[in-house]
Amino acid sequence: DAKTTQPNSMESNEEEPVHLPCNHSTISGTDYIHWYRQLPSQGPEYVIHGLTSNVNNRMASLAIAEDRKSSTLILHRATLRDAAVYYCILIGHNQGGKLIFGQGTELSVKP
Amino acid sequence: EPEVTQTPSHQVTQMGQEVILRCVPISNHLYFYWYRQILGQKVEFLVSFYNNEISEKSEIFDDQFSVERPDGSNFTLKIRSTKLEDSAMYFCASTHLRATGNTIYFGEGSWLTVV
């Protein structure tokens, strides 16, 4: 399984943008880049995913490097409710939807 | 928005007892999963289930564990003889298609404490 590398923790101020990086230098051509987050005492929650092009949804944006070896999850205006552990996960063609979680990035948001 | 529901939210059991954790996946989903998270550790895959059989399982999912879809709505995880190290949060998840670009929906979890 291709691996991802994320910083252990990041801090942000409320209502400011947050850029959460993820390195995945061994990504293969058919791997999708997924982001999930886990709020305290809750189950993981889907945030966004992409393959090659940048993606936007109501929660966040995903910027994917041209060589696909890295990606950045962008929260445009962080709120206190965005404090969570964010996981960058690659899902390969033969993984059948199974998620392999790393340690993720713990995002804290200061008022 | 449809959601995956799990019961119980918290269960305390004595070592050696059998435990059944229940899940109701989203109604039109076809693929089901159990994950667990030991306190302070990362989320770990246990098992995936499709078409009434296990499609994949991890090393954690040994003979003490079993899964079942007893009817059209429930998906259960049974731990036959619980050990102290089975204490963890157990998450059920489901998805409609087993495609690489598909979203997986998680329940809120069942917290199991083995004493």
Coordinates of N, CA and C in Angstrom, one line a residue:
Chain A
D1 N 0.8 -1.2 0.0 CA 0.0 0.0 0.0 C 0.9 1.2 0.0
A2 N 0.5 2.2 -0.9 CA 1.3 3.4 -0.9 C 1.1 4.2 0.4
K3 N 2.2 4.8 0.9 CA 2.1 5.5 2.2 C 2.0 7.0 2.0
T4 N 1.5 7.6 3.0 CA 1.4 9.1 3.1 C 2.1 9.6 4.3
T5 N 2.6 10.8 4.2 CA 3.3 11.5 5.3 C 2.6 12.8 5.6
Q6 N 2.3 13.0 6.8 CA 1.6 14.2 7.2 C 2.3 14.8 8.5
P7 N 2.2 16.1 8.7 CA 2.7 16.6 10.0 C 1.8 16.1 11.1
N8 N 2.4 15.9 12.3 CA 1.7 15.4 13.4 C 0.6 16.3 13.9
S9 N 0.9 17.6 13.8 CA 0.0 18.6 14.4 C 0.1 19.9 13.7
M10 N -0.9 20.7 13.6 CA -0.9 22.1 13.1 C -1.9 22.9 13.9
E11 N -1.6 24.2 13.9 CA -2.5 25.1 14.6 C -3.0 26.2 13.7
S12 N -4.2 26.6 13.9 CA -4.8 27.7 13.1 C -5.6 28.6 14.0
N13 N -5.8 29.8 13.5 CA -6.7 30.7 14.1 C -8.1 30.6 13.5
E14 N -9.1 30.8 14.3 CA -10.4 30.8 13.8 C -10.6 31.8 12.6
E15 N -11.4 31.4 11.6 CA -11.7 32.2 10.5 C -10.6 32.5 9.5
E16 N -9.4 31.8 9.7 CA -8.3 31.9 8.8 C -8.2 30.7 8.0
P17 N -7.6 30.7 6.8 CA -7.5 29.5 6.0 C -6.4 28.6 6.6
V18 N -6.6 27.3 6.3 CA -5.7 26.3 6.8 C -5.3 25.4 5.6
H19 N -4.0 25.2 5.5 CA -3.5 24.3 4.5 C -2.8 23.1 5.1
L20 N -3.4 21.9 4.9 CA -2.9 20.7 5.5 C -2.2 19.9 4.4
P21 N -0.9 19.7 4.6 CA -0.1 19.1 3.5 C -0.1 17.5 3.7
C22 N 0.1 16.9 2.6 CA 0.3 15.4 2.6 C 1.3 15.0 1.5
N23 N 2.3 14.3 1.8 CA 3.2 13.7 0.8 C 2.9 12.3 0.5
H24 N 2.9 12.0 -0.7 CA 2.6 10.6 -1.1 C 3.5 10.3 -2.4
S25 N 4.8 10.2 -2.2 CA 5.7 10.2 -3.3 C 5.6 8.8 -4.0
T26 N 5.1 7.8 -3.4 CA 5.0 6.5 -4.1 C 3.6 6.2 -4.6
I27 N 2.8 7.2 -4.8 CA 1.5 7.0 -5.3 C 1.5 6.4 -6.7
S28 N 0.6 5.5 -7.0 CA 0.5 4.9 -8.3 C -0.6 5.6 -9.1
G29 N -0.6 5.4 -10.4 CA -1.4 6.1 -11.3 C -2.9 5.9 -11.1
T30 N -3.3 4.8 -10.4 CA -4.7 4.6 -10.2 C -5.2 4.8 -8.7
D31 N -4.2 5.3 -7.9 CA -4.6 5.6 -6.5 C -5.4 6.9 -6.4
Y32 N -6.5 6.9 -5.7 CA -7.2 8.1 -5.4 C -6.7 8.6 -4.1
I33 N -6.7 10.0 -4.0 CA -6.3 10.6 -2.7 C -7.6 11.0 -2.0
H34 N -7.8 10.4 -0.8 CA -8.9 10.7 0.0 C -8.5 11.4 1.3
W35 N -9.4 12.3 1.8 CA -9.2 12.9 3.1 C -10.4 12.6 3.9
Y36 N -10.1 12.2 5.1 CA -11.1 12.0 6.1 C -10.7 12.7 7.4
R37 N -11.6 13.0 8.2 CA -11.3 13.7 9.5 C -12.1 13.0 10.6
Q38 N -11.5 13.1 11.8 CA -12.1 12.5 13.0 C -12.2 13.5 14.1
L39 N -13.4 14.0 14.3 CA -13.6 14.9 15.4 C -13.5 14.1 16.8
P40 N -13.3 14.8 17.8 CA -13.1 14.1 19.1 C -14.4 13.2 19.4
S41 N -14.1 12.0 19.8 CA -15.1 11.0 20.2 C -16.2 10.7 19.1
Q42 N -15.8 10.9 17.9 CA -16.6 10.5 16.8 C -16.0 9.6 15.8
G43 N -16.8 9.1 14.9 CA -16.2 8.2 13.8 C -15.6 9.1 12.8
P44 N -14.7 8.5 11.9 CA -14.1 9.2 10.8 C -15.2 9.7 9.9
E45 N -15.0 10.8 9.3 CA -15.9 11.5 8.4 C -15.3 11.9 7.1
Y46 N -15.9 11.6 6.0 CA -15.4 11.9 4.7 C -15.3 13.4 4.5
V47 N -14.2 13.9 3.9 CA -14.0 15.3 3.6 C -14.1 15.5 2.1
I48 N -13.1 14.9 1.4 CA -13.0 15.1 0.0 C -12.1 14.1 -0.6
H49 N -12.2 13.9 -1.9 CA -11.2 13.0 -2.6 C -11.0 13.5 -4.0
G50 N -9.9 13.1 -4.6 CA -9.6 13.4 -6.0 C -8.6 12.5 -6.6
L51 N -8.4 12.6 -7.9 CA -7.5 11.7 -8.6 C -6.3 12.5 -9.2
T52 N -6.7 13.5 -10.0 CA -5.6 14.3 -10.7 C -5.9 15.8 -10.5
S53 N -7.1 16.2 -10.8 CA -7.5 17.6 -10.8 C -7.9 18.1 -9.4
N54 N -7.7 19.4 -9.2 CA -8.1 20.0 -7.9 C -9.6 19.9 -7.8
V55 N -10.1 19.7 -6.5 CA -11.5 19.5 -6.3 C -12.0 20.4 -5.2
N56 N -13.2 20.8 -5.3 CA -13.9 21.7 -4.3 C -15.2 21.1 -3.9
N57 N -15.5 21.1 -2.6 CA -16.9 20.8 -2.2 C -17.2 21.8 -1.1
R58 N -18.3 21.6 -0.4 CA -18.8 22.5 0.6 C -17.9 22.5 1.8
M59 N -17.2 21.5 2.0 CA -16.3 21.4 3.2 C -14.9 22.0 3.0
A60 N -14.4 21.7 1.8 CA -13.0 22.0 1.7 C -12.6 22.0 0.2
S61 N -11.3 22.3 -0.1 CA -10.7 22.1 -1.4 C -9.5 21.2 -1.3
L62 N -9.3 20.5 -2.4 CA -8.1 19.6 -2.5 C -7.3 20.1 -3.6
A63 N -6.1 20.4 -3.3 CA -5.1 20.8 -4.4 C -4.1 19.7 -4.5
I64 N -4.0 19.2 -5.8 CA -3.2 18.0 -6.1 C -2.0 18.5 -6.9
A65 N -0.8 18.2 -6.5 CA 0.4 18.6 -7.3 C 0.3 17.9 -8.7
E66 N 1.0 18.6 -9.6 CA 1.0 18.1 -11.0 C 1.5 16.7 -11.1
D67 N 2.6 16.4 -10.3 CA 3.2 15.0 -10.3 C 2.5 14.1 -9.4
R68 N 1.5 14.6 -8.7 CA 0.6 13.8 -7.8 C 1.4 13.2 -6.6
K69 N 2.6 13.7 -6.3 CA 3.3 13.2 -5.2 C 3.0 13.9 -3.9
S70 N 2.2 14.9 -4.0 CA 1.7 15.6 -2.8 C 0.4 16.2 -3.0
S71 N -0.3 16.5 -2.0 CA -1.6 17.2 -2.0 C -1.8 18.1 -0.8
T72 N -2.7 19.0 -0.9 CA -3.0 19.9 0.2 C -4.5 20.0 0.4
L73 N -4.9 19.8 1.6 CA -6.3 20.0 1.9 C -6.4 21.4 2.4
I74 N -7.4 22.2 1.9 CA -7.5 23.6 2.2 C -8.9 23.8 2.9
L75 N -8.9 24.3 4.1 CA -10.1 24.7 4.8 C -10.1 26.2 4.6
H76 N -11.1 26.8 4.0 CA -11.0 28.2 3.6 C -11.1 29.1 4.8
R77 N -12.0 28.8 5.7 CA -12.1 29.6 7.0 C -12.3 28.6 8.1
A78 N -11.3 28.4 8.9 CA -11.4 27.4 9.9 C -12.3 27.9 11.0
T79 N -13.1 26.9 11.5 CA -14.0 27.2 12.6 C -13.6 26.3 13.8
L80 N -14.0 26.6 15.0 CA -13.7 25.7 16.1 C -14.1 24.3 15.9
R81 N -15.2 24.1 15.1 CA -15.7 22.8 14.8 C -14.8 22.0 13.9
D82 N -13.8 22.7 13.3 CA -12.9 22.0 12.4 C -11.7 21.4 13.1
A83 N -11.7 21.6 14.4 CA -10.6 20.9 15.2 C -10.8 19.4 15.2
A84 N -9.8 18.7 14.6 CA -10.0 17.3 14.4 C -8.6 16.7 14.0
V85 N -8.6 15.4 13.8 CA -7.4 14.7 13.2 C -7.8 14.5 11.8
Y86 N -7.0 15.0 10.9 CA -7.2 14.9 9.4 C -6.3 13.8 8.8
Y87 N -6.9 12.9 8.1 CA -6.2 11.8 7.5 C -6.1 11.9 6.0
C88 N -5.0 11.8 5.5 CA -4.8 11.7 4.0 C -4.5 10.2 3.7
I89 N -5.4 9.7 2.8 CA -5.4 8.2 2.6 C -5.4 7.9 1.1
L90 N -4.5 7.0 0.7 CA -4.6 6.6 -0.7 C -5.4 5.3 -0.8
I91 N -6.3 5.3 -1.8 CA -7.0 4.1 -2.0 C -6.7 3.6 -3.4
G92 N -6.1 2.4 -3.4 CA -5.6 1.8 -4.7 C -6.7 1.0 -5.3
H93 N -6.4 0.6 -6.5 CA -7.3 -0.1 -7.4 C -7.7 -1.4 -6.8
N94 N -6.8 -2.1 -6.1 CA -7.1 -3.4 -5.5 C -7.4 -3.4 -4.0
Q95 N -7.7 -2.2 -3.5 CA -8.0 -2.1 -2.1 C -9.4 -2.2 -1.7
G96 N -10.3 -2.1 -2.7 CA -11.7 -2.4 -2.5 C -12.3 -1.5 -1.5
G97 N -12.0 -0.3 -1.5 CA -12.6 0.7 -0.6 C -12.1 0.6 0.9
K98 N -11.2 -0.3 1.2 CA -10.6 -0.4 2.5 C -9.7 0.8 2.8
L99 N -9.9 1.4 3.9 CA -9.1 2.6 4.3 C -7.9 2.2 5.2
I100 N -6.7 2.6 4.9 CA -5.6 2.4 5.8 C -5.2 3.7 6.4
F101 N -5.5 3.8 7.7 CA -5.3 5.1 8.4 C -3.9 5.2 8.9
G102 N -3.3 6.4 8.7 CA -2.0 6.7 9.4 C -2.3 7.4 10.7
Q103 N -1.3 8.2 11.1 CA -1.5 8.9 12.4 C -2.3 10.2 12.2
G104 N -2.2 10.7 10.9 CA -3.0 12.0 10.6 C -2.3 13.2 11.2
T105 N -3.0 14.4 10.9 CA -2.6 15.7 11.4 C -3.6 16.1 12.4
E106 N -3.2 16.4 13.6 CA -4.2 16.9 14.6 C -4.2 18.4 14.4
L107 N -5.4 18.9 14.0 CA -5.5 20.4 13.8 C -6.2 21.0 15.0
S108 N -5.6 22.0 15.6 CA -6.2 22.7 16.7 C -6.6 24.1 16.1
V109 N -7.7 24.7 16.5 CA -8.2 26.0 16.1 C -8.4 26.9 17.3
K110 N -7.7 28.0 17.2 CA -7.7 28.9 18.3 C -8.7 30.0 18.1
P111 N -9.5 30.4 19.1 CA -10.5 31.4 18.8 C -9.8 32.8 18.7
Chain B
E1 N -29.5 13.6 6.1 CA -28.5 12.8 5.4 C -28.5 11.4 6.0
P2 N -28.5 10.4 5.2 CA -28.5 9.0 5.8 C -27.3 8.7 6.6
E3 N -27.4 7.9 7.6 CA -26.2 7.6 8.4 C -26.2 6.2 8.8
V4 N -25.0 5.8 9.2 CA -24.7 4.5 9.8 C -25.0 4.6 11.3
T5 N -25.8 3.7 11.8 CA -26.1 3.7 13.3 C -25.5 2.5 13.9
Q6 N -25.0 2.7 15.2 CA -24.4 1.6 15.9 C -25.0 1.5 17.3
T7 N -25.1 0.3 17.8 CA -25.5 0.0 19.2 C -24.7 -1.1 19.7
P8 N -24.4 -1.1 21.0 CA -24.6 0.0 22.0 C -23.6 1.0 21.8
S9 N -23.8 2.2 22.3 CA -22.7 3.2 22.2 C -21.6 2.9 23.2
H10 N -21.9 2.2 24.3 CA -20.8 1.8 25.2 C -21.2 0.5 25.9
Q11 N -20.3 -0.4 26.0 CA -20.6 -1.6 26.7 C -19.4 -2.0 27.5
V12 N -19.7 -2.4 28.8 CA -18.6 -2.9 29.6 C -18.9 -4.4 29.8
T13 N -17.9 -5.2 29.6 CA -18.1 -6.7 29.7 C -16.9 -7.3 30.5
Q14 N -17.1 -8.5 31.0 CA -16.1 -9.2 31.7 C -15.3 -10.0 30.8
M15 N -14.0 -10.1 31.0 CA -13.1 -10.9 30.2 C -13.6 -12.3 30.0
G16 N -13.6 -12.8 28.8 CA -14.1 -14.1 28.6 C -15.5 -14.2 28.1
Q17 N -16.3 -13.1 28.3 CA -17.7 -13.0 27.8 C -17.8 -12.7 26.3
E18 N -18.9 -13.2 25.7 CA -19.2 -12.9 24.3 C -19.8 -11.5 24.2
V19 N -19.5 -10.8 23.2 CA -20.0 -9.5 22.9 C -20.5 -9.4 21.5
I20 N -21.7 -8.8 21.3 CA -22.1 -8.6 19.9 C -22.4 -7.1 19.7
L21 N -21.7 -6.5 18.8 CA -21.9 -5.1 18.4 C -22.7 -5.0 17.2
R22 N -23.7 -4.1 17.2 CA -24.7 -4.1 16.1 C -24.5 -2.8 15.3
C23 N -24.8 -2.9 14.0 CA -24.7 -1.8 13.1 C -25.9 -1.9 12.1
V24 N -26.4 -0.7 11.8 CA -27.4 -0.6 10.7 C -26.7 0.3 9.6
P25 N -26.2 -0.3 8.5 CA -25.6 0.5 7.5 C -26.6 1.3 6.7
I26 N -26.2 2.2 5.9 CA -27.1 2.9 5.0 C -27.8 2.0 4.1
S27 N -29.1 2.2 3.9 CA -29.9 1.2 3.3 C -29.6 0.7 1.9
N28 N -29.0 1.5 1.0 CA -28.7 1.0 -0.3 C -27.3 0.6 -0.5
H29 N -26.5 0.6 0.6 CA -25.1 0.2 0.6 C -24.9 -1.3 0.5
L30 N -23.9 -1.7 -0.1 CA -23.6 -3.1 -0.4 C -22.4 -3.6 0.3
Y31 N -21.5 -2.7 0.7 CA -20.2 -3.2 1.2 C -20.1 -2.6 2.7
F32 N -19.7 -3.5 3.6 CA -19.7 -3.2 5.0 C -18.4 -3.5 5.6
Y33 N -18.0 -2.7 6.6 CA -16.7 -2.8 7.2 C -16.8 -2.7 8.7
W34 N -15.9 -3.3 9.4 CA -15.6 -3.0 10.8 C -14.2 -2.5 11.0
Y35 N -14.0 -1.4 11.7 CA -12.7 -0.9 12.1 C -12.7 -0.8 13.6
R36 N -11.5 -0.7 14.2 CA -11.4 -0.5 15.6 C -10.3 0.6 15.9
Q37 N -10.5 1.2 17.0 CA -9.5 2.2 17.4 C -9.2 2.1 18.9
I38 N -8.1 1.6 19.3 CA -7.7 1.5 20.7 C -7.4 2.9 21.1
L39 N -7.7 3.2 22.4 CA -7.5 4.6 22.9 C -6.1 5.2 22.6
G40 N -6.1 6.3 21.9 CA -4.8 7.0 21.7 C -4.1 6.4 20.5
Q41 N -4.7 5.4 19.8 CA -4.0 4.9 18.6 C -4.8 5.1 17.3
K42 N -4.2 4.7 16.2 CA -4.9 5.0 15.0 C -6.0 4.0 14.7
V43 N -6.9 4.4 13.7 CA -8.0 3.5 13.3 C -7.4 2.4 12.5
E44 N -7.9 1.1 12.8 CA -7.4 -0.1 12.2 C -8.5 -0.8 11.5
F45 N -8.2 -1.3 10.3 CA -9.2 -2.1 9.5 C -9.3 -3.5 10.2
L46 N -10.5 -4.0 10.3 CA -10.7 -5.3 10.8 C -11.2 -6.3 9.7
V47 N -12.3 -5.9 9.0 CA -12.9 -6.8 8.1 C -13.8 -6.1 7.1
S48 N -13.9 -6.6 5.9 CA -14.9 -6.1 4.9 C -15.8 -7.3 4.5
F49 N -17.0 -6.9 4.2 CA -18.1 -7.9 4.0 C -18.9 -7.5 2.8
Y50 N -19.2 -8.5 1.9 CA -20.0 -8.2 0.7 C -20.7 -9.5 0.3
N51 N -21.9 -9.3 -0.1 CA -22.6 -10.5 -0.7 C -22.6 -11.6 0.3
N52 N -22.9 -11.3 1.6 CA -23.0 -12.3 2.6 C -21.7 -13.1 2.9
E53 N -20.6 -12.5 2.6 CA -19.4 -13.2 3.0 C -18.2 -12.2 3.2
I54 N -17.2 -12.6 3.9 CA -16.1 -11.8 4.2 C -15.3 -11.7 2.9
S55 N -15.0 -10.4 2.5 CA -14.1 -10.3 1.3 C -12.7 -10.0 1.7
E56 N -12.4 -9.5 2.8 CA -11.1 -9.3 3.3 C -11.0 -9.1 4.8
K57 N -10.0 -9.6 5.4 CA -9.8 -9.4 6.9 C -8.4 -9.2 7.2
S58 N -8.2 -8.5 8.3 CA -6.8 -8.2 8.8 C -6.3 -9.2 9.7
E59 N -5.1 -9.1 10.1 CA -4.5 -10.1 11.1 C -5.2 -10.0 12.4
I60 N -5.7 -8.8 12.7 CA -6.4 -8.6 14.0 C -7.6 -9.5 14.1
F61 N -8.3 -9.7 13.0 CA -9.6 -10.4 12.9 C -9.3 -11.9 12.9
D62 N -9.0 -12.4 14.2 CA -8.7 -13.8 14.3 C -10.0 -14.6 14.6
D63 N -9.8 -15.9 15.0 CA -11.0 -16.8 15.2 C -12.0 -16.3 16.3
Q64 N -11.5 -15.4 17.1 CA -12.4 -14.9 18.1 C -13.5 -13.9 17.6
F65 N -13.2 -13.5 16.4 CA -14.1 -12.5 15.8 C -15.0 -13.2 14.7
S66 N -16.2 -12.7 14.5 CA -17.0 -13.1 13.4 C -18.0 -12.0 13.0
V67 N -18.4 -12.0 11.8 CA -19.4 -11.0 11.4 C -20.6 -11.7 10.7
E68 N -21.7 -11.0 10.7 CA -22.9 -11.6 10.2 C -23.8 -10.5 9.7
R69 N -24.6 -10.8 8.7 CA -25.7 -9.9 8.3 C -27.0 -10.8 8.4
P70 N -27.5 -10.8 9.6 CA -28.6 -11.7 9.9 C -29.9 -11.4 9.2
D71 N -30.1 -10.2 8.7 CA -31.3 -9.8 8.0 C -30.9 -8.7 7.0
G72 N -31.9 -8.1 6.4 CA -31.6 -7.1 5.3 C -31.0 -5.8 5.8
S73 N -31.0 -5.6 7.2 CA -30.6 -4.3 7.6 C -29.4 -4.3 8.6
N74 N -29.3 -5.3 9.4 CA -28.3 -5.3 10.5 C -27.0 -6.0 10.0
F75 N -25.9 -5.5 10.6 CA -24.5 -6.0 10.3 C -23.9 -6.1 11.7
T76 N -23.5 -7.3 12.1 CA -23.0 -7.5 13.5 C -21.5 -8.0 13.5
L77 N -20.9 -7.5 14.6 CA -19.5 -8.0 14.9 C -19.6 -8.8 16.2
K78 N -19.2 -10.0 16.2 CA -19.2 -10.8 17.5 C -17.8 -11.1 17.9
I79 N -17.5 -10.9 19.2 CA -16.3 -11.3 19.8 C -16.6 -12.4 20.7
R80 N -16.1 -13.6 20.4 CA -16.5 -14.8 21.1 C -16.1 -14.8 22.6
S81 N -14.9 -14.5 22.9 CA -14.4 -14.6 24.3 C -13.5 -13.4 24.4
T82 N -14.0 -12.3 25.0 CA -13.3 -11.0 25.0 C -12.0 -11.1 25.9
K83 N -11.0 -10.4 25.4 CA -9.8 -10.2 26.2 C -9.6 -8.7 26.5
L84 N -8.8 -8.5 27.5 CA -8.6 -7.1 27.9 C -8.2 -6.2 26.8
E85 N -7.3 -6.8 25.9 CA -6.8 -6.0 24.7 C -7.9 -5.7 23.7
D86 N -9.0 -6.3 23.8 CA -10.1 -6.0 22.9 C -10.8 -4.6 23.2
S87 N -10.5 -4.1 24.3 CA -11.0 -2.8 24.7 C -10.7 -1.7 23.7
A88 N -11.7 -1.2 23.1 CA -11.4 -0.2 22.0 C -12.8 0.4 21.5
M89 N -12.7 1.4 20.7 CA -13.9 1.9 20.0 C -14.0 1.1 18.7
Y90 N -15.1 0.5 18.4 CA -15.4 -0.2 17.2 C -16.3 0.6 16.3
F91 N -15.8 0.8 15.0 CA -16.6 1.6 14.1 C -17.1 0.7 13.0
C92 N -18.3 0.8 12.7 CA -18.9 0.2 11.5 C -18.9 1.2 10.3
A93 N -18.8 0.7 9.1 CA -18.8 1.6 8.0 C -19.5 0.9 6.8
S94 N -19.9 1.7 5.9 CA -20.5 1.1 4.7 C -20.3 2.0 3.5
T95 N -20.4 1.4 2.3 CA -20.4 2.2 1.1 C -21.2 1.5 0.0
H96 N -21.6 2.3 -1.0 CA -22.5 1.7 -2.0 C -21.7 0.9 -3.0
L97 N -20.6 1.4 -3.4 CA -19.7 0.7 -4.4 C -18.3 0.5 -3.9
R98 N -17.7 -0.6 -4.2 CA -16.4 -0.8 -3.7 C -15.4 -0.2 -4.7
A99 N -15.6 1.1 -5.1 CA -14.8 1.7 -6.1 C -13.8 2.6 -5.4
T100 N -12.7 2.8 -6.0 CA -11.6 3.6 -5.3 C -12.0 5.0 -5.1
G101 N -13.0 5.5 -5.9 CA -13.3 6.9 -5.7 C -14.6 7.1 -4.9
N102 N -15.0 6.1 -4.2 CA -16.3 6.1 -3.5 C -16.1 6.5 -2.0
T103 N -17.1 7.2 -1.4 CA -17.1 7.6 -0.1 C -17.5 6.5 0.9
I104 N -16.8 6.4 2.0 CA -17.1 5.4 3.0 C -17.7 6.1 4.2
Y105 N -18.9 5.7 4.7 CA -19.6 6.3 5.7 C -19.4 5.5 7.0
F106 N -19.0 6.2 8.1 CA -18.8 5.6 9.4 C -19.9 5.9 10.4
G107 N -20.1 4.9 11.3 CA -21.0 5.2 12.4 C -20.2 5.9 13.5
E108 N -20.9 6.2 14.6 CA -20.4 7.0 15.7 C -19.5 6.1 16.6
G109 N -19.6 4.8 16.4 CA -18.8 3.9 17.2 C -19.4 3.3 18.4
S110 N -18.9 2.1 18.8 CA -19.3 1.4 20.0 C -18.1 1.3 20.8
W111 N -18.1 1.8 22.0 CA -17.0 1.8 22.9 C -17.1 0.5 23.8
L112 N -16.1 -0.4 23.6 CA -16.1 -1.6 24.4 C -15.0 -1.6 25.4
T113 N -15.4 -1.8 26.7 CA -14.5 -1.9 27.8 C -14.5 -3.3 28.3
V114 N -13.4 -4.0 28.3 CA -13.3 -5.3 28.9 C -12.6 -5.2 30.2
V115 N -13.2 -5.8 31.2 CA -12.6 -5.7 32.6 C -12.3 -7.1 33.1

